[in-house]
């Protein structure tokens, strides 16, 4: 898989959608630590998903990309 799909669910939770089929607003993110750092620095995910991104999600994505 070349990208991850963080989503903001209708109830306001932010999670990673491995299948791409969950309900909510999604944003594609290249599977690289560099892309994640840029997205975090520029707050690109928060803008795309229109909600706050918890630090735990960035940590989870970092673990996922480190594999």
XYZ file of C-alpha atoms in Angstrom:
67
model
C 0.000 0.000 0.000
C 1.430 3.384 -0.978
C -0.740 5.636 1.174
C -2.626 5.770 4.449
C -6.086 7.200 4.910
C -6.705 9.059 8.156
C -10.395 9.927 8.514
C -12.517 12.127 10.745
C -15.675 10.165 11.535
C -19.086 11.849 11.717
C -18.893 11.764 15.538
C -15.571 13.668 15.509
C -13.115 10.832 16.158
C -9.964 10.641 14.060
C -8.718 7.202 13.064
C -6.820 5.386 10.333
C -8.932 3.625 7.715
C -6.933 0.720 6.261
C -9.810 -0.321 3.972
C -10.836 3.084 2.606
C -14.491 2.208 3.209
C -15.321 3.824 6.555
C -17.709 6.761 6.734
C -16.210 10.191 7.271
C -13.956 12.780 5.712
C -10.673 11.250 4.564
C -7.265 12.460 3.412
C -4.648 10.449 1.555
C -1.157 10.577 3.010
C 1.973 9.163 1.386
C 3.487 6.359 3.474
C 6.729 8.043 4.452
C 8.035 9.602 7.644
C 9.055 12.712 5.664
C 5.532 13.232 4.302
C 4.095 12.753 7.788
C 6.467 15.350 9.258
C 5.567 17.877 6.550
C 1.836 17.240 7.032
C 2.196 17.686 10.792
C 4.291 20.846 10.495
C 1.914 22.493 8.006
C -1.203 21.128 9.755
C -2.302 19.712 6.410
C -4.293 16.833 7.924
C -6.196 19.130 10.269
C -7.123 21.365 7.321
C -8.121 18.458 5.072
C -10.119 16.609 7.705
C -11.567 19.807 9.185
C -10.898 18.648 12.758
C -8.083 18.588 15.310
C -5.571 15.763 14.952
C -4.461 14.228 18.271
C -0.755 13.574 18.850
C -1.578 9.878 19.322
C -2.667 9.615 15.677
C 0.653 11.037 14.468
C 2.460 8.518 16.672
C 0.316 5.671 15.326
C 1.018 6.751 11.740
C 4.724 6.992 12.492
C 4.730 3.398 13.791
C 2.761 2.283 10.732
C 5.210 4.003 8.346
C 8.231 2.676 10.197
C 7.366 -0.904 9.200
